[in-house]
Coordinates of C-alpha atoms in Angstrom, one line a residue:
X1 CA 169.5 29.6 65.8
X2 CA 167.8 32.8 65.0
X3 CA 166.8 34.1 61.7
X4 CA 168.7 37.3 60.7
X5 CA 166.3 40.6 61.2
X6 CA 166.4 42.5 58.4
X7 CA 166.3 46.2 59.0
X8 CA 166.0 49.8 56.7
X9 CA 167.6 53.0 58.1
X10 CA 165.7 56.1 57.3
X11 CA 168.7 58.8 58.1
X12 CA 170.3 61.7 57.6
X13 CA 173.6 62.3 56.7
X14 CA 176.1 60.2 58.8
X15 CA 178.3 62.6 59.8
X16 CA 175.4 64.4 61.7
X17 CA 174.3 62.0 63.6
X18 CA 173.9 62.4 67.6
X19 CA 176.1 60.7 69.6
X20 CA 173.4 58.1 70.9
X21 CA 172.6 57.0 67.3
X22 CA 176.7 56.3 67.1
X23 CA 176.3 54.2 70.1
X24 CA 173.1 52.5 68.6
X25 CA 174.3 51.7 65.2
X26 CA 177.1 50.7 66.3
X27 CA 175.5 47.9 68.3
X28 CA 173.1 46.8 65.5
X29 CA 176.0 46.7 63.0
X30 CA 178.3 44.1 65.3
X31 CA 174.9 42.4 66.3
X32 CA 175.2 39.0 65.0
X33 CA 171.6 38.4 64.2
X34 CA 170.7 42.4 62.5
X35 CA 171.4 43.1 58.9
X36 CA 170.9 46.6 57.9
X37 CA 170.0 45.9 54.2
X38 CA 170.1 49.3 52.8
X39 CA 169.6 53.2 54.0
X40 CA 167.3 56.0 52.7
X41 CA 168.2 59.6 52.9
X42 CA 166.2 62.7 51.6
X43 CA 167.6 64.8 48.8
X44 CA 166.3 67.8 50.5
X45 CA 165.0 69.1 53.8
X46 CA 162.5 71.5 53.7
X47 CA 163.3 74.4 56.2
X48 CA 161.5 76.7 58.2
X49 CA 163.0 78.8 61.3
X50 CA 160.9 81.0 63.7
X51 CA 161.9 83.8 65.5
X52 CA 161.9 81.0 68.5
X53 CA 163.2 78.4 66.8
X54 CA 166.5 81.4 66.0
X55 CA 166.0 82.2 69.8
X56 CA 166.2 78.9 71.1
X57 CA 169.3 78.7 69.1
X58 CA 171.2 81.3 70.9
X59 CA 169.9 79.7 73.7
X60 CA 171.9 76.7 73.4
X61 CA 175.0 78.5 72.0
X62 CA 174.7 79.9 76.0
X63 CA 174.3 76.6 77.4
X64 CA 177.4 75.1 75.6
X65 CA 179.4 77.5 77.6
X66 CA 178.9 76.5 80.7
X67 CA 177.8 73.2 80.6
X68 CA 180.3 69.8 79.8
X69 CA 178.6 66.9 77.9
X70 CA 180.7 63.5 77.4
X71 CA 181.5 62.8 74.0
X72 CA 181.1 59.4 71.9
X73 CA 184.4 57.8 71.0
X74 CA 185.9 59.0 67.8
X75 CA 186.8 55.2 67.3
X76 CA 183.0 54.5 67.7
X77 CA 181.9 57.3 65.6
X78 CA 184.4 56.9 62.5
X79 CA 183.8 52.9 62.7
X80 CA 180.3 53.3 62.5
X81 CA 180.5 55.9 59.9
X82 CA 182.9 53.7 57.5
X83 CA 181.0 50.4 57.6
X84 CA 177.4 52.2 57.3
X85 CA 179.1 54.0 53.7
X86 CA 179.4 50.6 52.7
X87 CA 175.8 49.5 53.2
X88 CA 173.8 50.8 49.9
X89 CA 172.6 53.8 49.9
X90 CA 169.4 55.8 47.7
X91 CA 168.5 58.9 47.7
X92 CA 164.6 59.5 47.5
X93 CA 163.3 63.0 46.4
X94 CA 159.7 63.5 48.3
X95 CA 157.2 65.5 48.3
X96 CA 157.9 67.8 51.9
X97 CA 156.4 70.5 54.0
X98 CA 157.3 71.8 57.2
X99 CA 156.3 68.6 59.1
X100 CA 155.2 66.0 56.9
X101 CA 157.3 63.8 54.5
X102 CA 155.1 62.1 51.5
X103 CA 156.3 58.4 50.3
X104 CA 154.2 58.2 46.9
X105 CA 152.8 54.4 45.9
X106 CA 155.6 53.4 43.7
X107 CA 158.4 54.5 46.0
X108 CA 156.1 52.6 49.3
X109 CA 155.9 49.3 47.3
X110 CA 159.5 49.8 45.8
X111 CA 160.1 49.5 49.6
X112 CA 157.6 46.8 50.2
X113 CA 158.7 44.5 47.8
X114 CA 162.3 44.9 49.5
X115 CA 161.2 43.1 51.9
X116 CA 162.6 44.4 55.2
X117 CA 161.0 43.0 58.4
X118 CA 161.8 46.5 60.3
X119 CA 162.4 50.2 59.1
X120 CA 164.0 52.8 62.1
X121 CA 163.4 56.3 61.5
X122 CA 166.5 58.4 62.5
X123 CA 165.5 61.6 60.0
X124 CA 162.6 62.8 58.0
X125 CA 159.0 64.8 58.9
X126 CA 156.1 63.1 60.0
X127 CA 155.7 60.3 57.7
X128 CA 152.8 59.4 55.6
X129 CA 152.2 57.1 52.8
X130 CA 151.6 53.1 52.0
X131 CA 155.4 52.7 53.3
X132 CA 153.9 53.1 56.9
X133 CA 152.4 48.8 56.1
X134 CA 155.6 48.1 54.2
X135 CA 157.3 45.9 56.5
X136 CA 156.0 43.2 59.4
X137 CA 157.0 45.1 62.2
X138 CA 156.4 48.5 61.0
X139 CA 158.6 51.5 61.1
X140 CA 160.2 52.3 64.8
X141 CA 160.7 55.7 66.1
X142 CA 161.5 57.5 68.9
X143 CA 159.7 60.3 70.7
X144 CA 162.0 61.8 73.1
X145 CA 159.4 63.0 75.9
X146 CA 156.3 61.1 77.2
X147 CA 153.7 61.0 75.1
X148 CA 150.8 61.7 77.4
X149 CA 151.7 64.5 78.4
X150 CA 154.3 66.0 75.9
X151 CA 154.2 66.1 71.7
X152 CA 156.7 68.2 70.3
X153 CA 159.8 69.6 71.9
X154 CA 162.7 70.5 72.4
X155 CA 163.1 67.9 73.9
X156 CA 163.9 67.8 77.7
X157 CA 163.3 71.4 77.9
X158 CA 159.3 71.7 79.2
X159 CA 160.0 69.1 81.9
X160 CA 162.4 71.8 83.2
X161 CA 160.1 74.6 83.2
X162 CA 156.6 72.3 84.4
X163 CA 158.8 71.0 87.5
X164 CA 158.6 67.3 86.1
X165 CA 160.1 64.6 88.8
X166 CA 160.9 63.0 85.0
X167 CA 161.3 63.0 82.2
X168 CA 160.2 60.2 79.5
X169 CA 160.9 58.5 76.5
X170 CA 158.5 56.8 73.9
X171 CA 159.3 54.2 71.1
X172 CA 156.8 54.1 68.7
X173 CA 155.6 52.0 66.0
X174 CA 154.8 54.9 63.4
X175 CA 151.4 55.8 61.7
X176 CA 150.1 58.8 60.4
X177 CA 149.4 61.1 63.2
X178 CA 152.2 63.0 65.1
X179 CA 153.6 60.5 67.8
X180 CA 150.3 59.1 68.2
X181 CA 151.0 55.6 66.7
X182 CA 151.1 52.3 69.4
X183 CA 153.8 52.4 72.1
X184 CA 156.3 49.5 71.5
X185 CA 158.0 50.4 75.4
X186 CA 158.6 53.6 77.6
X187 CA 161.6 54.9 79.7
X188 CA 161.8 57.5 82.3
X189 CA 164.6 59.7 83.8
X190 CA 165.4 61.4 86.8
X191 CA 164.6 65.6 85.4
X192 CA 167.8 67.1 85.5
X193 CA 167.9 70.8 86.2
X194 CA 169.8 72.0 82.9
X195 CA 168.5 71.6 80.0
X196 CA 171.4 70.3 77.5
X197 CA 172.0 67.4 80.0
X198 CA 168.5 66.8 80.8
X199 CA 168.1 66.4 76.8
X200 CA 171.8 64.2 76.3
X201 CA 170.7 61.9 79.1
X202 CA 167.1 61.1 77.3
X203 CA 168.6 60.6 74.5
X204 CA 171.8 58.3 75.0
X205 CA 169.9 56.5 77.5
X206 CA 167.1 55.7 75.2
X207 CA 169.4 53.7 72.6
X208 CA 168.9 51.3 75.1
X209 CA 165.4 50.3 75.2
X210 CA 165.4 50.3 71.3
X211 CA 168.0 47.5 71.5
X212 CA 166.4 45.9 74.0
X213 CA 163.1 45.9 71.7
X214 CA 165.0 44.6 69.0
X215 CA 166.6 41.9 70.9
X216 CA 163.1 40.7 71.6
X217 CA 161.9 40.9 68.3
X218 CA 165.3 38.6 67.2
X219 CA 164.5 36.0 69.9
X220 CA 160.5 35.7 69.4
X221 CA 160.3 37.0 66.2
X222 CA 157.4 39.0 67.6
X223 CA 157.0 42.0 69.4
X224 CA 154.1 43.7 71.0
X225 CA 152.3 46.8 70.2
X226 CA 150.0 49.1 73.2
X227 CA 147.5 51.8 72.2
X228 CA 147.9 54.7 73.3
X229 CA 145.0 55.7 75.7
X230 CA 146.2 58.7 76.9
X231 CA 147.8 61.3 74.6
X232 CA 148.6 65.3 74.9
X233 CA 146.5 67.0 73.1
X234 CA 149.3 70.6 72.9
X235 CA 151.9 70.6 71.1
X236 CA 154.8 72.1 72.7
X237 CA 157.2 74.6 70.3
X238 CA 160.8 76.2 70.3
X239 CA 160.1 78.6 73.8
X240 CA 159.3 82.4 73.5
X241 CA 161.4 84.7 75.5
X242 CA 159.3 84.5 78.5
X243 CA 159.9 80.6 78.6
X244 CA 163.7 81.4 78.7
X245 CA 163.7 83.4 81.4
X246 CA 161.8 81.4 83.7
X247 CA 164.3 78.6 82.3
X248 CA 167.3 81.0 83.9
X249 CA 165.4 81.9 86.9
X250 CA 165.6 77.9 87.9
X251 CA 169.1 77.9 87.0
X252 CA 170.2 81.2 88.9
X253 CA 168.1 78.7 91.9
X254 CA 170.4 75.9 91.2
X255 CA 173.9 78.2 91.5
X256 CA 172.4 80.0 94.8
X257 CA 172.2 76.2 95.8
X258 CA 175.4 75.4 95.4
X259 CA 177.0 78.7 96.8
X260 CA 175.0 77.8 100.1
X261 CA 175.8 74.2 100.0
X262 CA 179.6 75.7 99.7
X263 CA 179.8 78.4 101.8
X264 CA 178.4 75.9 104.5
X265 CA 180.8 73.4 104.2
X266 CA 183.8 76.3 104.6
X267 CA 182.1 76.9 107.9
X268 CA 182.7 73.1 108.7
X269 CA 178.4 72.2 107.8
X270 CA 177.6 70.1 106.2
X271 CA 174.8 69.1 103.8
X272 CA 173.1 65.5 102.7
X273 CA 174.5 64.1 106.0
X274 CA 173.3 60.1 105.6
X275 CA 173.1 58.3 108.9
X276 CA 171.2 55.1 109.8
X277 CA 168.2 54.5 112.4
X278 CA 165.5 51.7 112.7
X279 CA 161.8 51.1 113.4
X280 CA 159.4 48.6 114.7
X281 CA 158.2 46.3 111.5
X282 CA 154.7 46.4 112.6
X283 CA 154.8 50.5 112.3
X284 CA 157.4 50.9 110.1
X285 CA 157.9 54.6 111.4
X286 CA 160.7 56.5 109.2
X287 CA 160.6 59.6 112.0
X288 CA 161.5 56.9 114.4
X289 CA 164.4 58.5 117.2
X290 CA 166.5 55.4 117.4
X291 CA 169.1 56.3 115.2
X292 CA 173.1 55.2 115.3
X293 CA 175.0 58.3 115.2
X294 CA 177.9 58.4 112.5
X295 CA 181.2 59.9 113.5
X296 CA 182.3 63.1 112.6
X297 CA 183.0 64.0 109.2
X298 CA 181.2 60.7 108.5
X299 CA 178.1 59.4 107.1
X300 CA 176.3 55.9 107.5
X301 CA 174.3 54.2 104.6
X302 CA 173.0 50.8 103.1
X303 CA 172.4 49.4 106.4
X304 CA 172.7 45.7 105.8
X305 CA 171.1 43.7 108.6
X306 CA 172.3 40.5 109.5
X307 CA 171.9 37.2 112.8
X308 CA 174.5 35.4 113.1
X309 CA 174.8 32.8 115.8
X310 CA 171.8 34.5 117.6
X311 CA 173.6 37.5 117.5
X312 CA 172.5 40.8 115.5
X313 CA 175.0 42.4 113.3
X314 CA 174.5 45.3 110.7
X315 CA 177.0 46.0 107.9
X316 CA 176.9 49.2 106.2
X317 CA 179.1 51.7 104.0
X318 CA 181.2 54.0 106.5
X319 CA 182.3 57.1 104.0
X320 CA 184.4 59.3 105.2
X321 CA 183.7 62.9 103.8
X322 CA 187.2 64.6 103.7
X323 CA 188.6 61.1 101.7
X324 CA 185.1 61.4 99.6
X325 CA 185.4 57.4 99.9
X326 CA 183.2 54.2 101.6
X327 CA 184.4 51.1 103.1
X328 CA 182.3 48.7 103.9
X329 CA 182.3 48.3 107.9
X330 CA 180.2 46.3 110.9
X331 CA 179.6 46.3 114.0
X332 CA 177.4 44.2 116.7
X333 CA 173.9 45.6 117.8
X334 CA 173.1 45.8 121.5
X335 CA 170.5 47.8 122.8
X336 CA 170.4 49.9 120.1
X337 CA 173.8 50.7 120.0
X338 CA 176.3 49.1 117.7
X339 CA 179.1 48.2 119.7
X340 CA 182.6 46.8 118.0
X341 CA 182.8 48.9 114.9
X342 CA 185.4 47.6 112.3
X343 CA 186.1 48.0 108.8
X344 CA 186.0 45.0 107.2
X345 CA 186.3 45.8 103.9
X346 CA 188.7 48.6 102.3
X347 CA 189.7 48.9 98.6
X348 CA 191.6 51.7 96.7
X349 CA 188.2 52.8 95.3
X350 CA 185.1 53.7 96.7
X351 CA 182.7 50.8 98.5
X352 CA 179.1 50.5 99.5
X353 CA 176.2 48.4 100.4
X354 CA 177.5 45.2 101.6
X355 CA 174.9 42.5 100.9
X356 CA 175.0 39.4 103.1
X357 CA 173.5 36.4 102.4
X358 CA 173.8 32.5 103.0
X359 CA 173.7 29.8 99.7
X360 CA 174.4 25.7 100.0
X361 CA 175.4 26.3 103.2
X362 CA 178.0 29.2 103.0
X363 CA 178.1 32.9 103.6
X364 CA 179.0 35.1 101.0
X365 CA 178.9 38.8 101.2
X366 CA 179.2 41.3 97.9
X367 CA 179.3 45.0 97.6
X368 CA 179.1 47.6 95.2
X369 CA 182.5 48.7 93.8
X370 CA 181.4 50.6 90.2
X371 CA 184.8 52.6 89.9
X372 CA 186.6 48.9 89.0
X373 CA 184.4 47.7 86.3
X374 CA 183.4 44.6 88.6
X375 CA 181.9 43.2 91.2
X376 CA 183.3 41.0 94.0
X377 CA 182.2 38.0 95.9
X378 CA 183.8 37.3 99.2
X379 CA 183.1 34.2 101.0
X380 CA 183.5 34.2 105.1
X381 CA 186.3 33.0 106.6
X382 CA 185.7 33.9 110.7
X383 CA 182.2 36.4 111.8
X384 CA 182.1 39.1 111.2
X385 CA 185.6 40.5 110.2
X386 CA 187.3 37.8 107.8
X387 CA 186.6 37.4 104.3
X388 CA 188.0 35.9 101.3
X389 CA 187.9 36.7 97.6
X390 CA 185.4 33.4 96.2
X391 CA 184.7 35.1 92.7
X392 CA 184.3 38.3 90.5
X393 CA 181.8 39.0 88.2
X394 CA 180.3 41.1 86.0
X395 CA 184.1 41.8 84.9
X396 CA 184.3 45.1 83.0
X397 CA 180.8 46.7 83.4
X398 CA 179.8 49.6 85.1
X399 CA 177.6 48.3 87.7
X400 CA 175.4 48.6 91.2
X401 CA 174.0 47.3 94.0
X402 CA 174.1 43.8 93.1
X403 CA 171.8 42.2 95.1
X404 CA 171.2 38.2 95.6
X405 CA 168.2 36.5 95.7
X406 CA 167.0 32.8 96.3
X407 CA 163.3 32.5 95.2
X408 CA 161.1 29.2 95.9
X409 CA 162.6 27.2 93.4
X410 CA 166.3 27.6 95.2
X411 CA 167.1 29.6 91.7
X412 CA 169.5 32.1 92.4
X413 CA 168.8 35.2 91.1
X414 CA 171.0 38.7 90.7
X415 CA 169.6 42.0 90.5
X416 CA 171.7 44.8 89.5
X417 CA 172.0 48.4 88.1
X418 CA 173.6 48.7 84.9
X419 CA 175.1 51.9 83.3
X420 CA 175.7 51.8 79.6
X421 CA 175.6 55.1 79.2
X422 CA 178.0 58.3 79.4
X423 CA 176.9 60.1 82.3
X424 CA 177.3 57.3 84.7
X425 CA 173.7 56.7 85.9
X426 CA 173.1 53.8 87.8
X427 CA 169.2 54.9 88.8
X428 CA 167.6 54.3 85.6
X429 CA 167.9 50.4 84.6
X430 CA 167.3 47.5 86.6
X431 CA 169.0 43.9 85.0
X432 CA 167.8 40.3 86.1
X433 CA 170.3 37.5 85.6
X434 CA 169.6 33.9 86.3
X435 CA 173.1 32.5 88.3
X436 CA 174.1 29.3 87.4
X437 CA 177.3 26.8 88.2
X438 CA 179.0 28.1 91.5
X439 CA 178.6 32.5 90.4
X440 CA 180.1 31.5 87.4
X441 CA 177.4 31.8 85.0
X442 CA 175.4 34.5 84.4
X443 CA 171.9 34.3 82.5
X444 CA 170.7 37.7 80.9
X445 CA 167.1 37.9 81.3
X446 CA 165.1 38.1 78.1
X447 CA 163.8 41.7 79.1
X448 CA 166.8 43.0 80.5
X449 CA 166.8 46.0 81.5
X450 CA 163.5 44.3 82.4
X451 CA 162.5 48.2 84.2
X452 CA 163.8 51.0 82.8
X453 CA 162.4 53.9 85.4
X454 CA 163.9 55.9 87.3
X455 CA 161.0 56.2 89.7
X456 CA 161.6 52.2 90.6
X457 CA 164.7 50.5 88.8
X458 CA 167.8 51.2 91.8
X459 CA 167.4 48.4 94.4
X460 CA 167.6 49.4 97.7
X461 CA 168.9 46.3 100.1
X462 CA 167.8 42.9 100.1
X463 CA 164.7 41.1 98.7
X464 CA 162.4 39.7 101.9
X465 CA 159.1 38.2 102.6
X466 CA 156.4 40.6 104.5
X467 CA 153.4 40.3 105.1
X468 CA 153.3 37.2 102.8
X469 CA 154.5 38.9 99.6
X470 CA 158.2 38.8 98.3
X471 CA 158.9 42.7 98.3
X472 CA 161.6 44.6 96.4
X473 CA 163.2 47.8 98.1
X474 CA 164.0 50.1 95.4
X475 CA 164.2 53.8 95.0
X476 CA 162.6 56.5 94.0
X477 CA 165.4 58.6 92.3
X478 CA 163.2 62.3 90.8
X479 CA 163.8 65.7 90.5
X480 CA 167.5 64.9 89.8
X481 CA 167.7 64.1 93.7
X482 CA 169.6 60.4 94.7
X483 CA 168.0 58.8 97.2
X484 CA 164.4 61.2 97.1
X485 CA 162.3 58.0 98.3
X486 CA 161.4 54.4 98.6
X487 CA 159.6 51.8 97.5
X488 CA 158.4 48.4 98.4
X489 CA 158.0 46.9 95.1
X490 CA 155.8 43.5 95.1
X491 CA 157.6 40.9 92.8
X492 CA 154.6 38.8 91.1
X493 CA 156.3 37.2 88.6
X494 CA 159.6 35.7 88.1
X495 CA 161.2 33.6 84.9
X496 CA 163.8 34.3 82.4
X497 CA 161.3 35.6 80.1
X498 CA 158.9 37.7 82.6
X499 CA 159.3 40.0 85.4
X500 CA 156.0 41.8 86.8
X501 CA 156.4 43.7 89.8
X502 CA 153.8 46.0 91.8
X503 CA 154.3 49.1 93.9
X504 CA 152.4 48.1 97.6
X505 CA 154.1 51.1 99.4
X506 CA 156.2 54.6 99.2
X507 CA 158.0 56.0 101.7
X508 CA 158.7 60.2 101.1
X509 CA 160.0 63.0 103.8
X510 CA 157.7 66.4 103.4
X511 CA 159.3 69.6 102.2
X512 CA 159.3 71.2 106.0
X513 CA 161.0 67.6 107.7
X514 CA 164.3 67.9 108.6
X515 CA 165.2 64.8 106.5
X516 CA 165.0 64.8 102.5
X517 CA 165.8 61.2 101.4
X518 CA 165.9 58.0 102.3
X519 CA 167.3 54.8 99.9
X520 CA 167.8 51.6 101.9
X521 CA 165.9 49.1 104.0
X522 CA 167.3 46.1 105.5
X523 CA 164.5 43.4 108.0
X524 CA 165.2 41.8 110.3
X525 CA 162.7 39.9 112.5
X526 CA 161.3 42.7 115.1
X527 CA 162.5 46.0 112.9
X528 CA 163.5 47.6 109.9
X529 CA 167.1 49.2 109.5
X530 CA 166.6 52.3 107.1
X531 CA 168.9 55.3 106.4
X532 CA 168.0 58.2 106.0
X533 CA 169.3 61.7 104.5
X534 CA 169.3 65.4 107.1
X535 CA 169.0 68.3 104.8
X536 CA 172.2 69.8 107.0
X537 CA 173.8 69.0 110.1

């Protein structure tokens, strides 16, 4: 059994805290092996506005207007609120500026001798002082940008305006110098194109990769710690006028987007038409010609490639875009030409990529149904068109793609996307879980999310052998564009306490191609089924 973690909160006042610290605390106070022994809030903030920093407030008084943001649940918030008032509580008077905080000796060993094993910073200035060595693991904070390349804030905003494919979060272990101290772990997010999302989404996703931190820290009872070697030398500030209006001069670019991508579909165009076509594995040509049409007011994705019998068979989601639904649906492939199309699989709810695979002698196919909170298992009955329900899992989580896959050992393994968040991503976090007894036991692995990158977590189709090395198709979800790209990802290591993977290649379309995505690869032995995205059609 694991010893209990004791931990200090450094934080303001609870009723101002930001939704993802809500969803944080609320997982570290029903974690059975964290303690949060006592909290620390200042008496008094020192305060400082700029003519930007009153600017940039207007600013977002605009953005509220016309932009929703999901809210924590009041349940959550008042529950974590009433059990952290009866943690104890002190007050510390310090000596302040504008960016710096000062913890004198006797108020650093007062802390010290307290005897926590980890302080998280969710208030205060730059810290200095002894209580920086007062505890084993140091105090934890979180810089919401990537540190390389961006120190100050806001945060979320200067992506935006620099054309960023992401954005990124750091979690620190805290010294002296501003968010310069060793790099405990590091997330990054598709940019999105306005900035009060772009900043919620860093921030409630990043709860994530502190708990996943801690979790390690509770199982090993160690944790480690990278230097930084690269580190911004500007410091970004509250944006001057001029930054503001090239801010609205992107967003005016989005709303002209949408009006086209509107006024097109009211002349019966449409745009982001997906549709399925495959190449020769020894060229692997994604402007290849030999593409399966979809059907009007259709589109064809997650090509799922599949013999059976000696017979070639793809499975893929058929959506239909006046129902805005998939269903998962096959067909045999002659000649290039799938012939006998059938839906095999319809639910109330949307449906997509159909993964096939054979284990101990039976074929099971699964899918990815998000909007029911599970995942289902079907086992075949009669080829292609006659399945039955074998199992669900992952009952009541927010899941996709699961994807299946037997490794040398015969250990089944399940890759999936997660979303814990409240914006519904699924691109961000990639979970490994270990399957034991018959689908019906699920091993978290150590690490999970074991990637937390938008760039490479979202699998895309099964995991196969090439060119002697066990690749991973993923995408390459940027620019707050699904679907912008693959990846082969090479999987080099493989336990339930490691996972190392490798990019060995990309696959992009240029800005002037008529095509401007592609997510999903399926092999077979002479080809490779991909699908890929026409700008309009």
């Amino acid at each position: 059994m694991n010893k209990e973690l004791n931990i200090c909160l450094l934080c303001r006042d609870f009723n101002k805290l930001a939704d993802w610290e809500y969803r944080l605390f609320n997982e570290i106070l029903n974690h059975h092996s964290i303690k949060i022994k006592k909290i620390y809030q200042k008496k008094k903030s020192y305060k400082h506005i700029s003519f930007n920093d009153f600017l940039f407030k207007i600013f977002i008084r605009i953005e509220h207007i016309h932009t929703k943001l999901p809210s924590v649940n009041n349940k959550i918030r008042f529950d974590v609120i009433r059990k952290l008032k009866k943690i104890p509580l002190e007050y510390v008077d310090l000596r302040s500026t504008k960016f710096y905080d000062y913890f004198d000796e006797k108020l650093s060993n007062k802390i010290k001798n307290e005897k926590y094993d980890l302080i998280l910073r969710h208030d205060f200035n730059i810290i200095k002082g002894e209580i920086l060595n007062s505890t084993k693991f140091g105090i934890w904070s979180f810089h919401h940008g990537d540190t390389s390349k961006y120190l100050g804030g806001p945060s979320g905003f200067w992506e935006i305006i620099n054309n960023e494919p992401v954005t990124g979060v750091t979690l620190i272990k805290l010294n002296e110098m501003l968010d310069k101290g060793d790099i405990i772990d590091k997330g990054f997010y598709s940019t999105k194109k306005n900035f009060l999302i772009n900043n919620y989404f860093i921030m409630d996703k990043s709860f994530k990769i502190l708990i996943k931190n801690i979790n390690i820290l509770v199982s090993k009872r160690n944790i480690s710690f990278t230097k930084q070697d690269s580190i911004s030398n500007k410091i970004y500030k509250s944006p001057s006028l001029i930054n503001l209006f090239k801010y609205y001069k992107i967003f005016l670019f989005q709303i002209l987007k949408k009006l086209k991508n509107y006024l097109l579909k009211k002349f019966n165009k449409h745009n982001n038409i997906w549709t399925i076509f495959n190449s020769d594995i020894t060229k692997i040509d994604i402007n290849s010609n030999k593409e399966f049409k979809p059907n009007k007011n259709e589109f064809w994705a997650d090509p799922f490639y599949f013999n059976y019998l000696k017979k070639d068979y793809i499975f893929f989601e058929r959506y239909n875009l006046n129902k805005k639904k998939g269903v998962i649906s096959s067909g045999e492939l002659i000649n290039n030409k799938i012939i006998n199309l059938k839906d095999i699989v319809v639910r109330k709810h949307h449906l997509s990529y159909p993964q096939i695979f054979n284990y101990k002698n039976k074929t099971f196919m699964t899918f990815e149904s998000w909007q029911a909170n599970k995942c289902e298992l079907l086992q075949l009955v009669s080829f292609p068109n006659e399945w039955k329900n074998y199992n669900n899992f992952l009952k009541g989580v927010n899941s996709a793609d699961p994807t299946f896959y037997i490794d040398k050992k015969k250990n089944l393994w399940l890759f999936v996307n997660i979303s814990k968040d409240l914006l519904n991503d699924h691109d961000s976090e990639l979970y490994i879980y270990l399957v034991k007894d018959n689908f019906k036991k699920f091993i978290s692995h150590l690490k999970n999310p074991v990637i937390t990158d938008s760039r490479y977590a979202r699998s895309a189709g099964s995991i196969f052998n090439y060119k002697g090395k066990i690749i991973r198709p993923s995408q390459i979800n940027i620019h707050d564009s699904y679907g912008y790209g693959l990846n082969f990802q090479e999987i080099k290591k493989l336990s339930l306490n490691e996972y190392i993977e490798v990019n060995y290649k990309r696959f992009f379309y240029g800005k002037k191609s008529i095509y401007n995505g592609i997510h999903h690869v399926s092999k077979s032995k002479t080809s490779f089924y991909f699908d890929r995205r026409y700008q309009y059609q």
